[in-house]
Coordinates of C-alpha atoms in Angstrom, one line a residue:
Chain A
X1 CA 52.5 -56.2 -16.5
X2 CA 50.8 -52.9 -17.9
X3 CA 51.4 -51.4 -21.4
X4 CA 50.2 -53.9 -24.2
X5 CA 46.8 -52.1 -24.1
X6 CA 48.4 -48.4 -23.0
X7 CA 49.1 -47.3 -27.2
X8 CA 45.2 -47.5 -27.8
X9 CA 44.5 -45.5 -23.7
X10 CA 47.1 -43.1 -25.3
X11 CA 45.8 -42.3 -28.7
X12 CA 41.6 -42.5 -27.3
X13 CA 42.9 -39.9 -24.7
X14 CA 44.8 -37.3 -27.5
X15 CA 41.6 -37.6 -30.1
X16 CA 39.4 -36.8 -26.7
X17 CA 41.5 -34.0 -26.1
X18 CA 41.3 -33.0 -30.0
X19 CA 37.3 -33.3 -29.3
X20 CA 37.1 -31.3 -26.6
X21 CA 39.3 -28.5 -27.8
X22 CA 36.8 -28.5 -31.1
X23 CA 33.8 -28.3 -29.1
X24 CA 35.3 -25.7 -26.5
X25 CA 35.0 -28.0 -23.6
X26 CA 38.9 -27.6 -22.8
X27 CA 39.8 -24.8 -20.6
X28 CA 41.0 -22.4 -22.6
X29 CA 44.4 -22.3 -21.6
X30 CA 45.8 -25.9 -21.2
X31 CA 46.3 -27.1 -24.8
X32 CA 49.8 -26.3 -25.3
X33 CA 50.9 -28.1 -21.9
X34 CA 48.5 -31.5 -22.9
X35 CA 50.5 -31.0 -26.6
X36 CA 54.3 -31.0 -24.9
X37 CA 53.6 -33.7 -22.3
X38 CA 51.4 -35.6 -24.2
X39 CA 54.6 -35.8 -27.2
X40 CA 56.2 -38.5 -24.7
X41 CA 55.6 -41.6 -26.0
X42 CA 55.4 -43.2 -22.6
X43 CA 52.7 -40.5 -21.2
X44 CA 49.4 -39.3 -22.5
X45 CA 46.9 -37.3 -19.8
X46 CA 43.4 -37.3 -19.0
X47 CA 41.2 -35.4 -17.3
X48 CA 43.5 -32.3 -16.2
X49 CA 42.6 -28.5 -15.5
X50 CA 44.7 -25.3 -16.1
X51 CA 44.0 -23.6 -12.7
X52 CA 40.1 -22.1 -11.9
X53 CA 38.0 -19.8 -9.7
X54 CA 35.1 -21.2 -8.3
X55 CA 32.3 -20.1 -5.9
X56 CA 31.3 -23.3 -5.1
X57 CA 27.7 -23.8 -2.2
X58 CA 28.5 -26.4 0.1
X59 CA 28.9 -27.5 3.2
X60 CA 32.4 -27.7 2.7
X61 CA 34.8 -26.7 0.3
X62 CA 35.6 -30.4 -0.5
X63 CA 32.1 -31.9 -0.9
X64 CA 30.9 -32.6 -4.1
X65 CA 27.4 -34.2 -3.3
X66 CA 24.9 -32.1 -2.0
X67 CA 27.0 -29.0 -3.4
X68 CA 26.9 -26.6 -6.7
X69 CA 28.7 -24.5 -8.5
X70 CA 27.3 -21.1 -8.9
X71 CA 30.8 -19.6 -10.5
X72 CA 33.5 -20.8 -12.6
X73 CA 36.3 -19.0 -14.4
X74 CA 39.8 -20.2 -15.5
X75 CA 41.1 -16.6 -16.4
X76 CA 40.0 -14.4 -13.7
X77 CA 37.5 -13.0 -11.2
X78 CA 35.8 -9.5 -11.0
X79 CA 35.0 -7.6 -7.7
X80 CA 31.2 -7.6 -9.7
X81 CA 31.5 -11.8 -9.9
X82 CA 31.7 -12.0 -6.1
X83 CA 28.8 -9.3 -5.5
X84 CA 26.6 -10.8 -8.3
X85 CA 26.5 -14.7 -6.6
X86 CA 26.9 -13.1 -2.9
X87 CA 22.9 -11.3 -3.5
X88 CA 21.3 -14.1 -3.5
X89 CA 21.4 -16.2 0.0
X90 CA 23.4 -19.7 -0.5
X91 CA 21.5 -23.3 0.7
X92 CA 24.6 -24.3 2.7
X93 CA 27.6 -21.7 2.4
X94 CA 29.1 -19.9 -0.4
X95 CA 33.2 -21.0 -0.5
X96 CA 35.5 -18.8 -2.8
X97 CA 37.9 -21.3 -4.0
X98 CA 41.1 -21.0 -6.3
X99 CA 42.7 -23.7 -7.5
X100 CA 46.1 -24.1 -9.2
X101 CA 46.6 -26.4 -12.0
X102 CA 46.2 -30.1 -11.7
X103 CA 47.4 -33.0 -14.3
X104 CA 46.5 -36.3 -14.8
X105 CA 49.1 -38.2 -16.5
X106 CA 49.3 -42.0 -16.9
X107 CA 52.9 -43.5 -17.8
X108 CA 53.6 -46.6 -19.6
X109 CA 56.1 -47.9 -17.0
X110 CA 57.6 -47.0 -13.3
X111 CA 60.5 -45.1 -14.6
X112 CA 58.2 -42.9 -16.8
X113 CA 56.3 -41.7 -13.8
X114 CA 59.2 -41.3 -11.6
X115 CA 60.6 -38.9 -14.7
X116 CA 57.6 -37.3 -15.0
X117 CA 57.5 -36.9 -11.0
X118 CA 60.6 -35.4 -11.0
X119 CA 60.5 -32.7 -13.6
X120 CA 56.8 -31.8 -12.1
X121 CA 58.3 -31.4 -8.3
X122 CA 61.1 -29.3 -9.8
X123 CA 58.8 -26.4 -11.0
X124 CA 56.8 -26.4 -8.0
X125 CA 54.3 -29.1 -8.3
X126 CA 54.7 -30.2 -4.7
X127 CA 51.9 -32.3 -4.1
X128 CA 52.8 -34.9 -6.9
X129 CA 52.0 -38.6 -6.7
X130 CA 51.8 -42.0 -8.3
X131 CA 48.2 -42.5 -7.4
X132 CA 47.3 -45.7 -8.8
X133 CA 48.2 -48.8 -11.2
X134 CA 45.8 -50.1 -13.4
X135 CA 44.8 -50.9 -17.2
X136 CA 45.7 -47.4 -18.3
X137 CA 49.1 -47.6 -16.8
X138 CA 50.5 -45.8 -13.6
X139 CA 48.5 -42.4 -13.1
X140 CA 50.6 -39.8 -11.3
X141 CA 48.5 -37.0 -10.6
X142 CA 50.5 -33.3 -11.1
X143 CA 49.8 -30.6 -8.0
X144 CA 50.8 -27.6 -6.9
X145 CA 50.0 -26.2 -3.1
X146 CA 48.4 -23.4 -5.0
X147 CA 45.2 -23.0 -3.6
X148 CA 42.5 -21.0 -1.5
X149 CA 39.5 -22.3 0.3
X150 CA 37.7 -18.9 1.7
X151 CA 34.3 -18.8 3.3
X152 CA 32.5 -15.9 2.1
X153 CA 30.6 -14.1 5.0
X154 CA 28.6 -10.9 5.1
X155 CA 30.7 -7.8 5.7
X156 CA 33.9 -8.8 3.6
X157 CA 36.3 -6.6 1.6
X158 CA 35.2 -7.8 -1.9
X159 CA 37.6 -5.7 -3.3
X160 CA 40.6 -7.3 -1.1
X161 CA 39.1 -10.4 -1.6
X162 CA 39.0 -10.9 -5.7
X163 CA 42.6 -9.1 -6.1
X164 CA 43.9 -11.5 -4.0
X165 CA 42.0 -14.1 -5.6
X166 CA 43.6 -13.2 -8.5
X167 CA 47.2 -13.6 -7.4
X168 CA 46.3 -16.9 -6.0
X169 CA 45.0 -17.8 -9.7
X170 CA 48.1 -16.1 -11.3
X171 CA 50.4 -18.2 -9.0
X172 CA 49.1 -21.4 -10.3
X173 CA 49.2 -20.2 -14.2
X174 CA 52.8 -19.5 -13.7
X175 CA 53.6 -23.0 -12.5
X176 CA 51.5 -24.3 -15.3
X177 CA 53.9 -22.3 -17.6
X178 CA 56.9 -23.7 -15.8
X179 CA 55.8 -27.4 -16.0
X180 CA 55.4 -26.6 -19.9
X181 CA 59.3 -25.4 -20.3
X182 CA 60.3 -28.3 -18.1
X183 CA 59.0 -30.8 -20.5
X184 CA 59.7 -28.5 -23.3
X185 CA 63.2 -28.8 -22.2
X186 CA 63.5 -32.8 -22.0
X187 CA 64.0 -34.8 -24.8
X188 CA 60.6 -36.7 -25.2
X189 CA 61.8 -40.3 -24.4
X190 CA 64.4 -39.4 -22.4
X191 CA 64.3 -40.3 -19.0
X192 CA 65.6 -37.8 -16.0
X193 CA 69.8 -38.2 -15.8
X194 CA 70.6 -40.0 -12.9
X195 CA 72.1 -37.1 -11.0
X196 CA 69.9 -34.8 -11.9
X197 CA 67.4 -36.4 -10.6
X198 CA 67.0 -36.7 -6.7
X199 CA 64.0 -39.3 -7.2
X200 CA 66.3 -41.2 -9.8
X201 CA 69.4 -41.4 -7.9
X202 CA 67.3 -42.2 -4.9
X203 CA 66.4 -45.2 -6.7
X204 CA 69.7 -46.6 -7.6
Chain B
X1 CA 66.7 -52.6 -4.8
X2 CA 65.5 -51.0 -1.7
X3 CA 65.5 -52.6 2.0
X4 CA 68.2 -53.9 3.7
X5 CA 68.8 -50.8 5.5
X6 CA 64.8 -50.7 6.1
X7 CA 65.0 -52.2 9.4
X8 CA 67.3 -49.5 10.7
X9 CA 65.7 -47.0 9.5
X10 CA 62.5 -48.1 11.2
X11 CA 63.8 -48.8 14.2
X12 CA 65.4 -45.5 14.3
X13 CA 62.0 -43.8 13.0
X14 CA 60.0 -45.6 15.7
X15 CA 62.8 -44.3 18.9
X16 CA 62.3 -40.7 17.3
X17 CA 58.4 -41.1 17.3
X18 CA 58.8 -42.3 21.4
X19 CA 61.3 -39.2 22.1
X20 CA 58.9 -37.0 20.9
X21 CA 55.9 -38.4 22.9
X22 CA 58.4 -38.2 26.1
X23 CA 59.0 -34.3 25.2
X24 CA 55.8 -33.4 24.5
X25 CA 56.7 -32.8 20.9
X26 CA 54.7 -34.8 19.0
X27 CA 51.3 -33.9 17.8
X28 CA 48.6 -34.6 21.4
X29 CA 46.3 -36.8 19.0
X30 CA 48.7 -38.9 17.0
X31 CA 50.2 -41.6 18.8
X32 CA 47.9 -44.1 18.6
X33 CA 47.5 -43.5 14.6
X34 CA 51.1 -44.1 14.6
X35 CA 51.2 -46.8 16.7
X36 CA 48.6 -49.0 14.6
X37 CA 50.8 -48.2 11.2
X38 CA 54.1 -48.6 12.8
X39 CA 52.6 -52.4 14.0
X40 CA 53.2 -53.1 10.0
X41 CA 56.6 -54.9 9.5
X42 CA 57.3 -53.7 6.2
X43 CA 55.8 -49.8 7.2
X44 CA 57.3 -47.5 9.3
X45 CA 55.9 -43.2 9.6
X46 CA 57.7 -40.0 9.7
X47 CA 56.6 -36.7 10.5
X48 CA 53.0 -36.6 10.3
X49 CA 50.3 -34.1 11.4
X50 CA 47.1 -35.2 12.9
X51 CA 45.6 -31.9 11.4
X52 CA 45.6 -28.4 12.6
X53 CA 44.3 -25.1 13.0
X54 CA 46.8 -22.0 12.2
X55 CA 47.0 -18.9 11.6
X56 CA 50.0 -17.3 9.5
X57 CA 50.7 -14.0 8.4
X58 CA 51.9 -14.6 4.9
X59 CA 51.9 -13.7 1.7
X60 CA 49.9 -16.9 0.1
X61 CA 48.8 -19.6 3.0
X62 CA 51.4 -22.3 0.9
X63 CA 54.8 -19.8 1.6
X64 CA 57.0 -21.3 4.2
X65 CA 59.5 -18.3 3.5
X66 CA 59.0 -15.3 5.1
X67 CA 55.9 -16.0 6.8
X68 CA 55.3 -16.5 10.2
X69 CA 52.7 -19.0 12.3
X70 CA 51.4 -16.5 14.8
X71 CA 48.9 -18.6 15.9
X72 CA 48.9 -22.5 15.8
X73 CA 46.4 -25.5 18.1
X74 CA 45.6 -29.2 17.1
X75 CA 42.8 -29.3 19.0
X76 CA 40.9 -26.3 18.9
X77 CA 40.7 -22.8 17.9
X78 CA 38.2 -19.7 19.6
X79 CA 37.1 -16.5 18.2
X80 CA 39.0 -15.1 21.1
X81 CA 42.1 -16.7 19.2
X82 CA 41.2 -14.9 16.0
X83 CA 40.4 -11.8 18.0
X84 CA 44.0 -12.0 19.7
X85 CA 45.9 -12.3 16.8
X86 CA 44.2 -9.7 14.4
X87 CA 44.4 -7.3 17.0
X88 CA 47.9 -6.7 15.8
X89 CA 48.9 -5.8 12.0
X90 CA 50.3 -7.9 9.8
X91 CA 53.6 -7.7 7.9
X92 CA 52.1 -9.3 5.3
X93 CA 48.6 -10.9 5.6
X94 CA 46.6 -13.2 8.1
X95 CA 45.3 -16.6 6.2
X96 CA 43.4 -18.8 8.8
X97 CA 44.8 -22.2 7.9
X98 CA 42.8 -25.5 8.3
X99 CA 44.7 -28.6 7.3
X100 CA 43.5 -32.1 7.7
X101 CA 46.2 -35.3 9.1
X102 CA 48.5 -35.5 7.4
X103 CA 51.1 -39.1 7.7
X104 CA 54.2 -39.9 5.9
X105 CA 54.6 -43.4 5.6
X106 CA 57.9 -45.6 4.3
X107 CA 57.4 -48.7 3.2
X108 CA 59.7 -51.4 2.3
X109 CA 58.0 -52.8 -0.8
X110 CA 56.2 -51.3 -3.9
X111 CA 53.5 -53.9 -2.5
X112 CA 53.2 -52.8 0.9
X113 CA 53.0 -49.0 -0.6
X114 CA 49.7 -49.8 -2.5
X115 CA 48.4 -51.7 0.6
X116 CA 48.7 -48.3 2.4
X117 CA 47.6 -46.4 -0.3
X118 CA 44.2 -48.3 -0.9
X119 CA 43.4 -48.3 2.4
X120 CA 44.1 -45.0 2.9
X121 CA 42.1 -43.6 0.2
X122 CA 38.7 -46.0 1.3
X123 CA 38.9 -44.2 4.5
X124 CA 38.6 -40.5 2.6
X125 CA 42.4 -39.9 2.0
X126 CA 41.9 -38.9 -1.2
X127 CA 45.2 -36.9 -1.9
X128 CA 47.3 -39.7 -0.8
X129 CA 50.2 -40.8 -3.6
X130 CA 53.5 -42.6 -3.7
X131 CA 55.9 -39.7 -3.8
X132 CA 59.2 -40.9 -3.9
X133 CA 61.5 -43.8 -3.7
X134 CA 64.7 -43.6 -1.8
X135 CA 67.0 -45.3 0.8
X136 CA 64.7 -45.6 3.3
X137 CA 62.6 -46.9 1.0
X138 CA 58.9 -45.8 -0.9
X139 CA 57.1 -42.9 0.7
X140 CA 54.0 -42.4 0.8
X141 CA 51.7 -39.3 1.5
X142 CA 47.9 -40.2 3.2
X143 CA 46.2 -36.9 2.5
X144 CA 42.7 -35.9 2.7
X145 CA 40.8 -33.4 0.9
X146 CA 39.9 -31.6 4.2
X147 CA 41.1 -27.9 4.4
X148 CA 40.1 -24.0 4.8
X149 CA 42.7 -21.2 3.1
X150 CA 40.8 -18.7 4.4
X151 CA 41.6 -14.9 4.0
X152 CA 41.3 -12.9 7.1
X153 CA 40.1 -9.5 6.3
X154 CA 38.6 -6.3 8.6
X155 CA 34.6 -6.7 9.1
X156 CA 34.7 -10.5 9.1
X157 CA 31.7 -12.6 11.2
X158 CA 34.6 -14.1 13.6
X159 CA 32.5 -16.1 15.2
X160 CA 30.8 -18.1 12.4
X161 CA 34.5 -18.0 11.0
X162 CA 35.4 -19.8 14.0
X163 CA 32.6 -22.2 13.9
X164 CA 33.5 -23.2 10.5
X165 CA 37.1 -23.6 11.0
X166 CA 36.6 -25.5 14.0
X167 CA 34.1 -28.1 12.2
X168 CA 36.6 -28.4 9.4
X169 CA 39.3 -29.2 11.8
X170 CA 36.8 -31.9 13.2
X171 CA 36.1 -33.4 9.8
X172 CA 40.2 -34.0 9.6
X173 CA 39.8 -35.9 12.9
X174 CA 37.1 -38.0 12.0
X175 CA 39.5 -39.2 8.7
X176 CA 41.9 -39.9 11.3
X177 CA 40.4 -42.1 13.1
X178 CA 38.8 -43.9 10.2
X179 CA 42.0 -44.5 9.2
X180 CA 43.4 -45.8 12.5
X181 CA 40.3 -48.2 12.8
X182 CA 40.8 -49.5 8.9
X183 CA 44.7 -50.3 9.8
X184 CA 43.5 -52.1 13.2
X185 CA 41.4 -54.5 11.2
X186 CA 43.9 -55.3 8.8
X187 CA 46.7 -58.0 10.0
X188 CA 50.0 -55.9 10.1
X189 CA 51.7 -58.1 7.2
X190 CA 48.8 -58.5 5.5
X191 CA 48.7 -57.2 2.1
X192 CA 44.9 -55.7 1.3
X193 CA 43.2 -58.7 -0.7
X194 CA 43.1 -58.6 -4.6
X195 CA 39.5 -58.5 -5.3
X196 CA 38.8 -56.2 -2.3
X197 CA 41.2 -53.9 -3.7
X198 CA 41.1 -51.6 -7.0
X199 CA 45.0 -50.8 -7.0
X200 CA 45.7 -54.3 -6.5
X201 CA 43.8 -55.7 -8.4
X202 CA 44.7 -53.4 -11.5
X203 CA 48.1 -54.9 -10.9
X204 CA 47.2 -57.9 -12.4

């Protein structure tokens, strides 16, 4: 049904990525988990992200129209970033959000994404789904419940406020280093063992 | 490969749904969403959340372990309810927690799962994905975007906190019913029509 086109969506997606690394569009601190999951032959990913502070004025934390980003950072987040964008006033609201790490991986087949499922909900991606079928392949989108979605008022703790913004952002690079020794650890056609495997043996 | 003990677990799924409405247990906004997706023959829910306000002293708003809910309302939430509750100290810290609905849905075919999915996601469920596939059959997650992490610190506006919180929570109920109304016009064994449907259609 899929697949005769998904070689060529594989290698277009891994020279993008090769692109954006060489341009320094790529966060800074995702290659090495693109390279391991992207050495299946039934996977490649698109647009993915490492895990990122924003501060983010909006309505609401989840709008994109109508909103802008006045902050962004995938490493960390100073006491002096929240004080810098906090002096001037916001159009809507200013939101402080962190974000863990997010992957968008298409699979060749069903049993490819249910793999790839499975080893991602093992290391704490719990919010993991096949989204959607389509030309590409199956795209299962990889997510944690790492997050933070903070209205900044007047009269906060900014010091409270970006250290623990910071272990929110540390949380999230840790299960983006787990998700890379998970596939690092699987043979890269080999499928989840049955038994292993709740989604697998589910399946049987 | 699925399915013949689908019925079953339907039925059973359906009595639960009824016991909890007779004790008062299940969410006070909820039944009639569940009663429109339960109409489906081949679709039956589990526990689902029509969206919430809560307030947990944790040590990141995602940790079920050790944390506690010390505050939690599906309908509303007051800055005498924040007042209350940070009167007293907590063990660990106080994250005011917004979540949109939330509805777990079995189906008993891979169709039937993108039917829900597609017209989940036109309705502003965003986060919704096949999860898993198992002897009750495939579930599905409907999940919106809609949600506030929010860090509750000393000095903090309560009321516009509040305020916010309380027109995030509303935002979660408009989804909901948006949802409800897009099952309602759909015949319950109707699959969504290729053509008026992306996932479908990319089945080809």
């Amino acid at each position: 049904m899929v697949a005769e086109e998904f070689e060529l969506y594989k290698r277009l997606a891994w020279e993008r990525i090769l692109r954006d690394k060489e341009i320094g569009y790529l966060d800074p601190d995702i290659f090495d988990v693109l390279e391991v999951i992207n050495r299946r032959p039934k996977a490649f990913t698109m647009s993915s992200c490492s895990g990122r502070v924003t501060i983010v004025d909006a309505e609401f934390p989840w709008e994109r129209k109508e909103s802008s980003v006045v902050f962004k950072n995938h490493l960390r987040v100073t006491v002096e970033d929240l004080r810098d964008n906090l002096s001037r006033r916001p159009r809507k609201r200013y939101w402080l959000i962190v974000q863990g790490p997010i992957f968008h991986v298409y699979t060749g087949d069903l049993k490819e994404a249910w793999t790839v499922l499975s080893v991602a909900r093992a290391v704490g991606f719990k919010h993991s789904g096949l989204m959607v079928a389509n030309r590409k392949g199956y795209l299962v989108e990889l997510r944690t419940g790492v997050r933070m979605d903070h209205l900044l008022t007047e009269g906060q703790n900014l010091e409270e406020l970006a250290e623990q913004a910071m272990r929110v952002l540390m949380k999230g690079k840790e299960r983006k280093e787990r998700l890379k020794l998970a596939f690092l650890s699987l043979k890269p056609d080999e499928p989840v063992e049955l038994g292993e495997n709740p989604v697998g043996k589910a399946l049987e």
